[in-house]
Short mmCIF file of C-alpha atoms in Angstrom, two decimals:
data_model
loop_
_atom_site.label_atom_id
_atom_site.label_comp_id
_atom_site.label_asym_id
_atom_site.label_seq_id
_atom_site.Cartn_x
_atom_site.Cartn_y
_atom_site.Cartn_z
CA MET A 744 -29.55 20.29 -57.61
CA LYS A 745 -26.52 22.45 -57.27
CA PRO A 746 -26.38 25.06 -59.88
CA ASP A 747 -22.72 25.70 -59.72
CA LEU A 748 -20.98 22.62 -59.00
CA LEU A 749 -22.92 21.58 -62.38
CA LYS A 750 -21.43 24.69 -64.41
CA LEU A 751 -18.08 23.99 -62.66
CA LEU A 752 -18.67 20.49 -65.20
CA ASP A 753 -18.88 22.44 -68.72
CA THR A 754 -15.12 24.25 -67.34
CA THR A 755 -13.68 20.84 -67.22
CA PRO A 756 -13.08 19.86 -71.59
CA ASN A 757 -11.19 22.98 -72.01
CA LEU A 758 -8.42 22.38 -69.36
CA HIS A 759 -5.02 20.50 -70.14
CA VAL A 760 -3.43 19.32 -67.38
CA ILE A 761 -0.51 17.97 -66.59
CA VAL A 762 -0.10 14.93 -64.07
CA ILE A 763 3.66 14.41 -63.00
CA GLY A 764 4.97 11.43 -60.60
CA GLU A 765 4.87 7.58 -59.77
CA ALA A 766 3.02 5.66 -62.53
CA MET A 767 1.32 2.26 -60.91
CA LEU A 768 -0.04 -0.77 -62.04
CA ASP A 769 -3.08 -2.30 -60.28
CA GLY A 770 -3.57 -6.10 -60.40
CA TYR A 771 -7.19 -7.58 -58.65
CA LEU A 772 -6.47 -11.25 -58.42
CA GLU A 773 -10.35 -12.19 -58.58
CA GLY A 774 -11.50 -16.03 -57.28
CA PHE A 775 -12.67 -18.21 -54.69
CA SER A 776 -11.28 -19.88 -51.22
CA ASP A 777 -12.86 -23.18 -49.65
CA ARG A 778 -9.17 -24.59 -48.81
CA LEU A 779 -5.97 -24.35 -46.59
CA CYS A 780 -2.32 -24.57 -48.66
CA PRO A 781 -0.85 -27.87 -47.31
CA GLU A 782 2.40 -25.65 -46.90
CA ALA A 783 1.41 -23.56 -44.51
CA PRO A 784 -1.73 -22.31 -42.31
CA VAL A 785 -3.27 -19.95 -45.11
CA PRO A 786 -5.54 -19.91 -47.67
CA VAL A 787 -4.94 -20.70 -51.12
CA VAL A 788 -6.95 -18.60 -53.95
CA THR A 789 -8.58 -20.44 -57.00
CA VAL A 790 -8.19 -17.28 -59.17
CA LYS A 791 -11.02 -17.17 -62.17
CA ASN A 792 -10.83 -13.41 -63.29
CA ARG A 793 -7.58 -11.49 -63.85
CA VAL A 794 -8.60 -7.00 -63.21
CA TYR A 795 -5.47 -4.85 -64.55
CA VAL A 796 -6.15 -0.66 -63.98
CA PRO A 797 -4.19 1.81 -64.03
CA GLY A 798 -2.46 2.85 -60.45
CA GLY A 799 -0.82 5.89 -58.65
CA ALA A 800 -0.48 9.03 -60.78
CA ALA A 801 -1.45 7.20 -63.35
CA ASN A 802 -5.00 6.69 -61.84
CA THR A 803 -4.41 10.19 -60.64
CA ALA A 804 -4.13 11.20 -65.04
CA VAL A 805 -6.97 8.76 -65.81
CA ASN A 806 -9.61 10.88 -63.63
CA ILE A 807 -8.58 13.72 -65.38
CA THR A 808 -9.89 12.12 -68.35
CA SER A 809 -12.39 10.71 -66.85
CA PHE A 810 -14.24 14.04 -65.79
CA GLY A 811 -13.33 15.44 -69.41
CA GLY A 812 -9.78 17.30 -69.21
CA GLN A 813 -6.67 16.98 -71.56
CA VAL A 814 -3.61 15.29 -69.40
CA THR A 815 -0.77 15.00 -70.44
CA PHE A 816 1.33 11.93 -67.59
CA LEU A 817 4.98 12.00 -67.67
CA SER A 818 6.27 8.89 -65.31
CA VAL A 819 8.95 6.52 -65.97
CA ILE A 820 8.74 2.58 -66.28
CA GLY A 821 10.10 -0.57 -67.11
CA ASP A 822 10.07 -1.78 -70.16
CA ASP A 823 8.88 -5.72 -68.48
CA SER A 824 5.39 -7.23 -69.25
CA GLU A 825 3.28 -4.86 -66.07
CA GLY A 826 4.86 -1.91 -67.87
CA LEU A 827 4.05 -2.84 -71.52
CA GLN A 828 -0.24 -3.51 -69.23
CA LEU A 829 -0.33 -0.29 -67.42
CA LYS A 830 0.41 1.56 -70.82
CA ARG A 831 -2.28 -0.86 -72.65
CA SER A 832 -4.44 0.03 -69.33
CA LEU A 833 -3.69 3.76 -70.12
CA LEU A 834 -4.47 3.42 -73.81
CA GLU A 835 -7.93 1.93 -72.63
CA GLN A 836 -9.01 4.89 -70.69
CA GLY A 837 -7.63 7.78 -72.99
CA VAL A 838 -4.56 8.49 -71.59
CA SER A 839 -1.24 9.27 -74.23
CA THR A 840 1.54 6.76 -72.84
CA THR A 841 3.50 9.40 -75.34
CA ASP A 842 5.05 11.01 -72.21
CA LEU A 843 6.36 7.62 -70.31
CA ILE A 844 9.52 6.84 -70.38
CA VAL A 845 10.47 3.07 -70.25
CA HIS A 846 13.50 2.82 -68.32
CA PRO A 847 15.33 -1.41 -69.13
CA GLY A 848 17.00 -1.20 -66.31
CA ARG A 849 14.02 -0.42 -63.90
CA GLN A 850 10.81 -2.83 -62.90
CA THR A 851 7.96 -1.22 -62.96
CA LEU A 852 5.94 0.12 -60.01
CA ALA A 853 3.12 -2.69 -59.26
CA LYS A 854 0.28 -3.66 -56.47
CA GLN A 855 -1.41 -7.09 -56.71
CA ARG A 856 -4.13 -7.99 -55.10
CA ALA A 857 -5.25 -11.40 -53.84
CA ILE A 858 -9.24 -11.86 -53.62
CA ALA A 859 -11.50 -14.50 -52.43
CA ALA A 860 -15.01 -14.24 -51.20
CA SER A 861 -14.42 -10.09 -51.95
CA GLN A 862 -12.06 -10.04 -49.21
CA ILE A 863 -8.67 -8.95 -50.00
CA LEU A 864 -6.40 -11.92 -48.59
CA LEU A 865 -2.96 -10.77 -49.64
CA ARG A 866 -1.33 -7.96 -51.41
CA ILE A 867 2.34 -8.28 -53.47
CA ASP A 868 4.27 -4.85 -54.02
CA THR A 869 6.79 -4.80 -56.85
CA GLY A 870 9.06 -3.01 -58.59
CA THR A 871 11.69 -0.06 -58.33
CA THR A 872 11.72 2.62 -56.07
CA ASN A 873 15.30 4.84 -55.72
CA ALA A 874 15.87 7.90 -57.63
CA ILE A 875 15.62 7.84 -61.44
CA ASP A 876 19.54 8.33 -62.92
CA GLY A 877 20.55 11.61 -64.57
CA ASP A 878 20.09 11.08 -68.10
CA THR A 879 15.80 9.28 -67.38
CA GLU A 880 15.96 12.64 -65.00
CA GLN A 881 16.68 15.51 -67.51
CA ALA A 882 14.79 13.65 -70.48
CA LEU A 883 11.70 13.76 -67.73
CA ILE A 884 12.75 17.48 -67.08
CA ALA A 885 12.94 18.08 -71.09
CA LYS A 886 9.37 17.01 -71.48
CA LEU A 887 8.08 19.03 -68.51
CA GLN A 888 9.90 22.33 -69.39
CA LEU A 889 7.58 21.48 -73.93
CA VAL A 890 4.40 21.12 -72.13
CA PHE A 891 4.54 23.03 -69.41
CA PRO A 892 3.98 26.67 -71.13
CA GLN A 893 0.91 24.87 -72.26
CA CYS A 894 -1.38 23.55 -69.83
CA HIS A 895 -3.72 25.23 -67.24
CA ALA A 896 -1.94 23.36 -64.10
CA VAL A 897 0.04 20.74 -62.63
CA ILE A 898 -0.92 17.60 -60.61
CA ILE A 899 2.48 15.99 -58.31
CA SER A 900 1.80 13.06 -57.23
CA ASP A 901 4.74 11.98 -55.48
CA TYR A 902 4.31 8.28 -53.64
CA GLY A 903 8.28 8.93 -52.86
CA TYR A 904 9.63 6.63 -55.06
CA GLY A 905 11.59 7.68 -56.98
CA ILE A 906 11.01 9.73 -59.54
CA LEU A 907 10.70 13.45 -58.30
CA THR A 908 14.14 13.62 -57.02
CA ALA A 909 15.25 16.97 -56.26
CA LYS A 910 16.76 18.34 -59.68
CA VAL A 911 13.12 17.72 -60.70
CA ILE A 912 11.18 19.71 -57.54
CA ASP A 913 13.48 22.44 -58.46
CA ALA A 914 12.67 22.34 -62.57
CA ILE A 915 8.95 22.78 -61.65
CA ALA A 916 10.09 25.70 -59.23
CA GLN A 917 11.70 27.36 -62.09
CA LEU A 918 8.69 26.72 -64.49
CA GLN A 919 6.16 28.18 -61.62
CA GLN A 920 8.32 30.71 -61.94
CA GLN A 921 7.93 32.47 -65.32
CA HIS A 922 4.94 30.40 -65.65
CA PRO A 923 2.55 30.91 -62.91
CA ARG A 924 -0.12 27.64 -63.11
CA ILE A 925 -2.06 26.28 -61.07
CA LEU A 926 -0.08 24.06 -58.98
CA VAL A 927 -1.27 20.76 -56.36
CA VAL A 928 0.35 18.88 -54.91
CA ASP A 929 -0.09 15.27 -53.33
CA SER A 930 3.40 13.87 -51.66
CA LYS A 931 3.91 11.70 -48.40
CA ASN A 932 7.35 14.20 -47.93
CA LEU A 933 4.87 17.92 -48.60
CA THR A 934 7.46 19.71 -47.34
CA VAL A 935 10.17 19.92 -49.65
CA TYR A 936 7.39 21.57 -51.39
CA ARG A 937 7.69 24.05 -50.71
CA HIS A 938 9.86 26.70 -51.85
CA LEU A 939 7.53 25.96 -55.35
CA LYS A 940 4.69 28.17 -54.77
CA VAL A 941 1.82 25.89 -54.23
CA THR A 942 -1.27 26.83 -54.79
CA ALA A 943 -2.80 23.50 -52.49
CA VAL A 944 -1.77 20.60 -50.99
CA LYS A 945 -3.76 17.09 -50.16
CA PRO A 946 -2.26 15.39 -46.55
CA ASN A 947 -4.69 12.92 -45.16
CA TYR A 948 -4.92 12.70 -41.39
CA GLU A 949 -1.92 10.66 -41.02
CA GLN A 950 0.55 12.99 -43.20
CA THR A 951 -1.22 15.71 -41.67
CA THR A 952 -0.34 14.79 -37.85
CA GLN A 953 3.02 13.80 -38.72
CA LEU A 954 3.47 17.63 -40.56
CA LEU A 955 2.12 19.12 -37.20
CA LYS A 956 4.45 15.95 -35.26
CA ILE A 957 1.07 16.11 -32.98
CA PRO A 958 -0.07 12.32 -31.47
CA PRO A 959 -3.86 11.33 -33.49
CA TYR A 960 -7.49 11.56 -30.93
CA ILE A 961 -5.59 13.52 -28.64
CA PRO A 962 -8.80 12.08 -25.34
CA ILE A 963 -10.80 14.93 -23.58
CA GLN A 964 -13.47 14.18 -21.38
CA ASN A 965 -12.93 10.28 -21.91
CA GLN A 966 -14.44 10.69 -24.35
CA GLU A 967 -12.20 10.28 -28.36
CA ILE A 968 -12.63 14.28 -29.97
CA SER A 969 -12.93 13.91 -34.01
CA ARG A 970 -10.39 14.39 -36.14
CA ALA A 971 -11.54 17.73 -38.04
CA GLU A 972 -12.52 19.40 -34.12
CA GLN A 973 -8.49 18.34 -33.61
CA ILE A 974 -7.05 19.91 -36.87
CA THR A 975 -8.55 22.71 -37.07
CA PRO A 976 -6.89 25.02 -34.80
CA TYR A 977 -4.08 23.82 -36.69
CA GLY A 978 -4.56 25.77 -40.17
CA GLU A 979 -2.54 28.84 -40.21
CA LYS A 980 0.50 26.92 -38.81
CA LEU A 981 -0.12 24.39 -41.73
CA LEU A 982 -0.66 26.84 -44.75
CA ASP A 983 2.76 27.90 -43.64
CA ILE A 984 4.56 23.92 -42.78
CA THR A 985 3.39 23.69 -47.03
CA GLY A 986 3.67 27.13 -48.10
CA ALA A 987 0.62 26.11 -50.03
CA LYS A 988 -2.10 29.07 -50.20
CA ILE A 989 -4.92 26.02 -49.97
CA VAL A 990 -4.43 23.21 -47.43
CA ALA A 991 -7.61 20.15 -47.67
CA VAL A 992 -7.13 17.33 -45.29
CA THR A 993 -9.07 14.22 -46.12
CA LEU A 994 -10.58 12.57 -42.98
CA ASP A 995 -11.91 9.85 -44.63
CA THR A 996 -15.66 9.09 -43.14
CA GLU A 997 -15.58 12.42 -41.67
CA GLY A 998 -15.13 13.51 -44.85
CA ALA A 999 -12.07 16.70 -45.05
CA ILE A 1000 -11.55 20.14 -44.05
CA VAL A 1001 -10.32 23.16 -46.07
CA PHE A 1002 -7.39 26.20 -44.77
CA GLN A 1003 -6.92 29.15 -47.48
CA GLY A 1004 -5.72 32.37 -45.09
CA ASP A 1005 -7.45 33.72 -43.01
CA SER A 1006 -11.02 32.55 -44.17
CA PRO A 1007 -13.05 29.91 -41.64
CA PRO A 1008 -11.92 26.99 -42.01
CA HIS A 1009 -14.37 25.55 -44.60
CA ARG A 1010 -15.22 21.54 -43.79
CA THR A 1011 -16.70 18.96 -46.73
CA TYR A 1012 -18.75 15.40 -45.27
CA THR A 1013 -19.32 12.38 -46.59
CA GLN A 1014 -21.78 9.50 -45.25
CA PRO A 1015 -19.64 6.12 -43.85
CA THR A 1016 -20.02 3.26 -46.90
CA ASN A 1017 -19.41 -0.57 -46.06
CA GLN A 1018 -17.41 -0.60 -49.27
CA SER A 1019 -14.16 -1.71 -47.44
CA ARG A 1020 -11.65 -2.03 -51.05
CA THR A 1021 -11.92 1.18 -52.03
CA ALA A 1022 -8.72 2.10 -53.32
CA GLY A 1023 -7.60 5.64 -55.18
CA ALA A 1024 -10.57 7.60 -53.93
CA GLY A 1025 -7.45 10.58 -52.99
CA ASP A 1026 -6.82 10.96 -56.90
CA THR A 1027 -10.47 11.54 -57.90
CA TYR A 1028 -10.41 14.03 -55.27
CA ILE A 1029 -7.16 15.65 -55.82
CA SER A 1030 -7.61 15.76 -59.92
CA ALA A 1031 -11.28 17.35 -59.18
CA LEU A 1032 -10.44 19.75 -57.12
CA THR A 1033 -7.92 20.46 -59.83
CA LEU A 1034 -9.74 21.05 -62.40
CA ALA A 1035 -11.64 23.15 -60.37
CA LEU A 1036 -9.95 25.39 -59.17
CA ALA A 1037 -8.36 25.76 -62.74
CA SER A 1038 -11.65 26.95 -63.99
CA GLY A 1039 -11.42 30.09 -61.67
CA ALA A 1040 -13.92 28.15 -58.69
CA ALA A 1041 -13.99 29.71 -55.34
CA THR A 1042 -11.94 26.91 -52.78
CA PRO A 1043 -14.99 25.90 -50.92
CA LEU A 1044 -16.93 25.50 -53.74
CA ALA A 1045 -13.49 23.82 -55.50
CA ALA A 1046 -13.52 21.15 -51.95
CA ASP A 1047 -17.09 20.58 -53.04
CA PHE A 1048 -17.36 19.39 -56.02
CA ALA A 1049 -13.97 17.26 -54.59
CA ALA A 1050 -16.23 16.46 -52.48
CA SER A 1051 -18.27 15.03 -54.06
CA ALA A 1052 -16.38 13.55 -57.19
CA ALA A 1053 -15.13 11.21 -54.37
CA ALA A 1054 -18.73 10.49 -52.84
CA ILE A 1055 -19.18 8.68 -56.39
CA VAL A 1056 -15.89 6.83 -55.47
CA VAL A 1057 -15.81 5.89 -51.99
CA ARG A 1058 -19.46 3.20 -53.30
CA LYS A 1059 -16.91 1.31 -55.58
CA GLU A 1060 -15.28 -1.14 -55.46
CA GLY A 1061 -11.10 -1.37 -56.43
CA THR A 1062 -8.71 1.47 -57.88
CA THR A 1063 -11.43 3.07 -60.03
CA THR A 1064 -12.34 6.71 -61.54
CA CYS A 1065 -15.55 9.36 -61.48
CA SER A 1066 -16.45 10.40 -65.50
CA ILE A 1067 -18.37 13.76 -65.81
CA GLU A 1068 -21.49 11.47 -66.51
CA GLU A 1069 -21.59 10.47 -62.93
CA LEU A 1070 -20.54 13.53 -61.90
CA ARG A 1071 -23.42 15.56 -63.50
CA LEU A 1072 -26.11 12.29 -62.85
CA PHE A 1073 -25.08 12.31 -59.08
CA LEU A 1074 -25.31 16.60 -59.03
CA SER A 1075 -28.38 17.01 -61.13
CA SER A 1076 -30.66 14.03 -58.48
CA SER A 1077 -28.79 14.24 -55.42
CA SER A 1078 -30.19 17.45 -52.29
CA PRO A 1079 -27.99 20.36 -52.12
CA THR A 1080 -25.71 19.22 -50.34
CA PRO A 1081 -24.73 16.13 -52.58
CA PRO A 1082 -21.20 15.55 -49.93
CA HIS A 1083 -23.28 14.39 -47.21
CA SER A 1084 -26.18 12.83 -48.94
CA PRO A 1085 -27.62 9.54 -47.29
CA SER A 1086 -25.70 6.48 -48.90
CA PRO A 1087 -27.73 4.16 -51.60
CA ALA A 1088 -27.98 1.84 -48.96
CA LEU A 1089 -30.83 4.41 -46.72
CA PRO A 1090 -34.13 4.45 -47.41
CA LEU A 1091 -34.11 7.93 -47.66
CA SER A 1092 -31.40 7.81 -50.85
CA SER A 1093 -34.97 6.90 -53.31
CA SER A 1094 -36.05 9.80 -52.80
CA PRO A 1095 -34.22 12.71 -55.00
CA THR A 1096 -36.08 15.49 -54.73
CA LEU A 1097 -35.83 15.60 -51.21
CA GLN A 1098 -35.72 18.77 -49.87
CA LYS A 1099 -33.98 20.52 -46.32
CA ASN A 1100 -36.79 22.66 -45.76
CA ILE A 1101 -38.41 20.46 -44.00
CA THR A 1102 -42.51 21.77 -42.78
CA ASP A 1103 -44.61 18.68 -41.37
CA THR A 1104 -43.30 16.97 -37.78
CA ASN A 1105 -44.74 13.86 -39.32
CA GLN A 1106 -41.66 14.23 -41.91
CA LEU A 1107 -38.84 14.34 -39.23
CA ILE A 1108 -39.35 11.76 -37.43
CA THR A 1109 -39.57 9.45 -40.32
CA VAL A 1110 -36.29 11.31 -41.56
CA ILE A 1111 -35.16 10.92 -38.24
CA ALA A 1112 -35.65 6.82 -37.88
CA ASP A 1113 -34.52 5.86 -41.44
CA TYR A 1114 -31.15 7.76 -40.28
CA ARG A 1115 -31.22 6.61 -36.71
CA LYS A 1116 -32.17 2.81 -38.10
CA ALA A 1117 -28.98 3.14 -40.64
CA GLY A 1118 -26.77 4.22 -37.68
CA TYR A 1119 -25.55 8.10 -38.27
CA LYS A 1120 -25.65 10.33 -35.39
CA ILE A 1121 -28.49 13.42 -34.91
CA VAL A 1122 -26.80 16.59 -34.25
CA PHE A 1123 -29.20 19.72 -33.28
CA THR A 1124 -28.93 23.16 -33.00
CA ASN A 1125 -31.21 25.92 -33.23
CA GLY A 1126 -31.39 29.44 -33.46
CA CYS A 1127 -32.30 32.96 -35.35
CA PHE A 1128 -29.89 33.60 -37.46
CA ASP A 1129 -31.40 36.43 -39.09
CA ILE A 1130 -28.07 37.86 -40.29
CA LEU A 1131 -25.81 34.76 -40.99
CA HIS A 1132 -22.20 35.80 -40.76
CA ALA A 1133 -18.69 33.88 -40.33
CA GLY A 1134 -19.20 33.06 -37.16
CA HIS A 1135 -22.38 31.18 -37.58
CA VAL A 1136 -20.46 29.59 -40.04
CA SER A 1137 -17.75 28.50 -37.95
CA TYR A 1138 -20.31 27.47 -35.97
CA LEU A 1139 -22.34 25.47 -38.01
CA ASN A 1140 -19.59 23.45 -39.42
CA ARG A 1141 -18.27 22.74 -35.84
CA ALA A 1142 -20.88 21.35 -35.51
CA LYS A 1143 -21.60 19.44 -38.35
CA ALA A 1144 -18.51 17.81 -36.89
CA LEU A 1145 -20.13 15.99 -34.18
CA GLY A 1146 -22.30 13.98 -35.81
CA ASP A 1147 -23.46 12.90 -39.22
CA ILE A 1148 -26.29 14.57 -39.31
CA LEU A 1149 -26.89 18.46 -38.72
CA ILE A 1150 -30.11 19.70 -38.30
CA ILE A 1151 -31.78 23.24 -37.36
CA GLY A 1152 -35.02 24.72 -35.58
CA VAL A 1153 -35.04 28.01 -36.72
CA ASN A 1154 -36.42 31.06 -34.98
CA SER A 1155 -39.92 31.92 -36.77
CA ASP A 1156 -40.86 35.62 -37.71
CA ASN A 1157 -43.17 35.87 -34.39
CA SER A 1158 -40.54 33.97 -31.76
CA ILE A 1159 -37.72 36.48 -32.89
CA ARG A 1160 -40.46 39.24 -32.52
CA ARG A 1161 -40.81 38.10 -29.02
CA ILE A 1162 -37.26 38.07 -28.09
CA LYS A 1163 -35.28 40.49 -30.20
CA GLY A 1164 -38.13 43.36 -30.43
CA GLU A 1165 -40.61 43.82 -33.53
CA THR A 1166 -37.68 45.99 -35.86
CA ARG A 1167 -36.94 41.99 -35.95
CA PRO A 1168 -36.54 39.69 -38.14
CA ILE A 1169 -34.07 41.47 -40.80
CA ASN A 1170 -34.45 38.77 -42.59
CA SER A 1171 -38.00 36.39 -43.26
CA LEU A 1172 -38.19 32.82 -42.29
CA GLU A 1173 -38.20 31.94 -45.94
CA ASP A 1174 -34.59 34.16 -47.07
CA ARG A 1175 -32.95 32.87 -43.89
CA ILE A 1176 -34.11 28.84 -44.24
CA GLN A 1177 -32.85 29.47 -48.33
CA VAL A 1178 -29.39 30.83 -46.54
CA LEU A 1179 -29.42 28.32 -44.82
CA GLY A 1180 -30.19 25.40 -46.92
CA GLY A 1181 -27.31 26.77 -48.74
CA LEU A 1182 -24.43 25.68 -46.28
CA ALA A 1183 -22.96 22.54 -47.45
CA CYS A 1184 -22.30 21.66 -43.31
CA VAL A 1185 -26.74 21.90 -43.00
CA ASP A 1186 -28.77 18.58 -43.54
CA TYR A 1187 -32.42 19.86 -42.31
CA LEU A 1188 -34.00 22.52 -40.95
CA ILE A 1189 -36.67 22.75 -40.25
CA ALA A 1190 -39.24 25.83 -38.80
CA PHE A 1191 -40.31 25.84 -34.84
CA ASN A 1192 -42.96 29.10 -33.62
CA GLU A 1193 -42.27 28.70 -29.34
CA ASP A 1194 -39.71 30.58 -27.50
CA THR A 1195 -37.54 27.71 -26.85
CA PRO A 1196 -36.77 24.52 -29.41
CA ILE A 1197 -38.12 21.89 -26.26
CA ASN A 1198 -40.55 20.86 -28.19
CA LEU A 1199 -38.64 19.56 -31.15
CA ILE A 1200 -36.06 18.30 -28.95
CA ARG A 1201 -38.79 15.61 -27.98
CA LEU A 1202 -39.39 14.35 -31.18
CA VAL A 1203 -35.23 14.88 -32.37
CA GLN A 1204 -33.86 13.16 -29.24
CA PRO A 1205 -30.53 13.93 -30.95
CA ASP A 1206 -27.54 12.73 -29.65
CA ILE A 1207 -25.69 15.72 -29.83
CA TYR A 1208 -27.68 19.00 -28.33
CA VAL A 1209 -25.45 22.05 -29.59
CA LYS A 1210 -25.34 25.25 -28.72
CA GLY A 1211 -22.95 28.82 -28.92
CA GLY A 1212 -22.87 31.98 -27.22
CA ASP A 1213 -22.43 32.39 -23.36
CA TYR A 1214 -24.37 30.11 -21.95
CA THR A 1215 -23.63 27.29 -19.94
CA ILE A 1216 -25.13 23.93 -19.32
CA GLU A 1217 -27.24 24.67 -16.14
CA THR A 1218 -28.55 28.07 -17.64
CA LEU A 1219 -29.60 26.59 -20.41
CA PRO A 1220 -33.75 24.96 -20.44
CA GLU A 1221 -32.47 22.64 -22.89
CA ALA A 1222 -30.57 21.22 -20.92
CA PRO A 1223 -32.87 19.09 -19.37
CA VAL A 1224 -34.91 17.58 -22.17
CA ILE A 1225 -31.80 16.72 -23.91
CA GLN A 1226 -29.75 14.40 -21.15
CA GLN A 1227 -33.82 12.97 -20.73
CA PHE A 1228 -33.74 11.73 -23.39
CA GLY A 1229 -29.80 9.99 -23.05
CA GLY A 1230 -27.73 12.71 -25.61
CA VAL A 1231 -24.61 15.31 -25.00
CA VAL A 1232 -25.11 18.67 -24.24
CA LYS A 1233 -22.16 20.83 -26.83
CA LEU A 1234 -21.53 24.13 -26.30
CA LEU A 1235 -19.64 26.20 -28.53
CA PRO A 1236 -18.61 29.90 -28.75
CA PHE A 1237 -19.42 31.85 -32.23
CA LEU A 1238 -16.06 33.78 -32.85
CA GLU A 1239 -14.76 37.35 -31.29
CA ASN A 1240 -16.86 40.01 -32.71
CA ARG A 1241 -19.00 38.81 -35.51
CA SER A 1242 -22.62 38.67 -34.18
CA THR A 1243 -25.88 40.22 -36.03
CA THR A 1244 -26.73 42.84 -34.17
CA GLU A 1245 -23.34 44.25 -34.55
CA ILE A 1246 -24.08 44.08 -38.18
CA ILE A 1247 -27.21 46.00 -37.21
CA LYS A 1248 -24.97 48.80 -35.32
CA LYS A 1249 -22.15 48.95 -37.98
CA ILE A 1250 -25.20 49.50 -40.93
CA ILE A 1251 -27.13 52.19 -38.92
CA GLN A 1252 -23.87 54.33 -37.59
CA ASN A 1253 -23.00 53.93 -42.12
CA HIS A 1254 -26.16 54.98 -43.49
#
């Protein structure tokens, strides 16, 4: 259980969020295919079921309602059957359609998917994608001006299909100047919102590389680095380009990396899922992030909250949402860091009481065997972690990003005394493990009493062994053992001017 995340759930029903953007109708034509079309070499799908749900910005609005928030949804749809179906679907999900503008000259945006044997065979997109006309623009702005002062937060869900015109964006800028609110933007063109005093933006990896004008996946030493590693150095630049206080870059199976001012990047994690028909996870993420920020949560906690909600949605099919009941159950029953808990397919997930701290080496062997069987990459590191500081957090986040599961070997109190002297450790093993366990990047912790973790390494046989400081592979005693099992040694230097020794010196000098 993570109490701080659970407390956030109690704040969402009191929050009013405006969602403005392109409303879409997502359709799923489900059936089977047992023959090819005689006119062309394509499958014939016999439709047995039709499902219609709100999509695009409409799905974001539904997510706000699912979390218990109050939503005002502003958009423009056509006077057509798709528009009627969309309004019906929104009302079924508890979202008012009062503020939807129906324009007889526009066609409602719709995406229909033909599915057979759980495989999407075709998607058909229809609807008007050019900019709304002047009268509609003014009507939309008038509605926005009426509700803006009453809300706690605003989400702009811009798909580039004509709703967020320059005049609408300028109107939001003026309202934000007069009535500052939590303002979160999800757009393919984030630079046009730079002057809005945006609270947060949520680009995905592809959008991020386009913003930075860098190629994806830079090869290093015949290997591709992770997307998180590639993006991490650009945090300050992304904040400058977007003008936002927070930039949350979503990275699919790698989770997300969140930048804010001078703070170290915050990582959240997820695990791969076999579900390939999930749509709208980004809508869930941005909805949860907005509600958490509007409740006053610190950015790392808000990011963990959003990651938890998204972790639920990616295990579902189609365009879907995360309910407040699902999230409460998830946070109550999972390990302290739900964003990167094992997926339901893993044997370990059946044990919700599983703790991060492992005291039995037999349990450690079992845990690792289960993850290996599921195809997960194991990362191992070790250290004293006596007084946890920003250098440690940055180092452990980077270590986690190299694989799927991060296991830390923690020096016992006696081990530290032998290495660093009788005045250390400052914090006991129990306290150090409890603090480390509070980090989202840490999956498991195990203490060792020897001077080196070589015995643990032989048990873990990690895919990647990470070490910090001024080591080289030649001077690292653990390196030959790692290489013996086919593992890779990765050296990650600590942040400059951050060390436990320096902190202790400063304390002594000041007192």
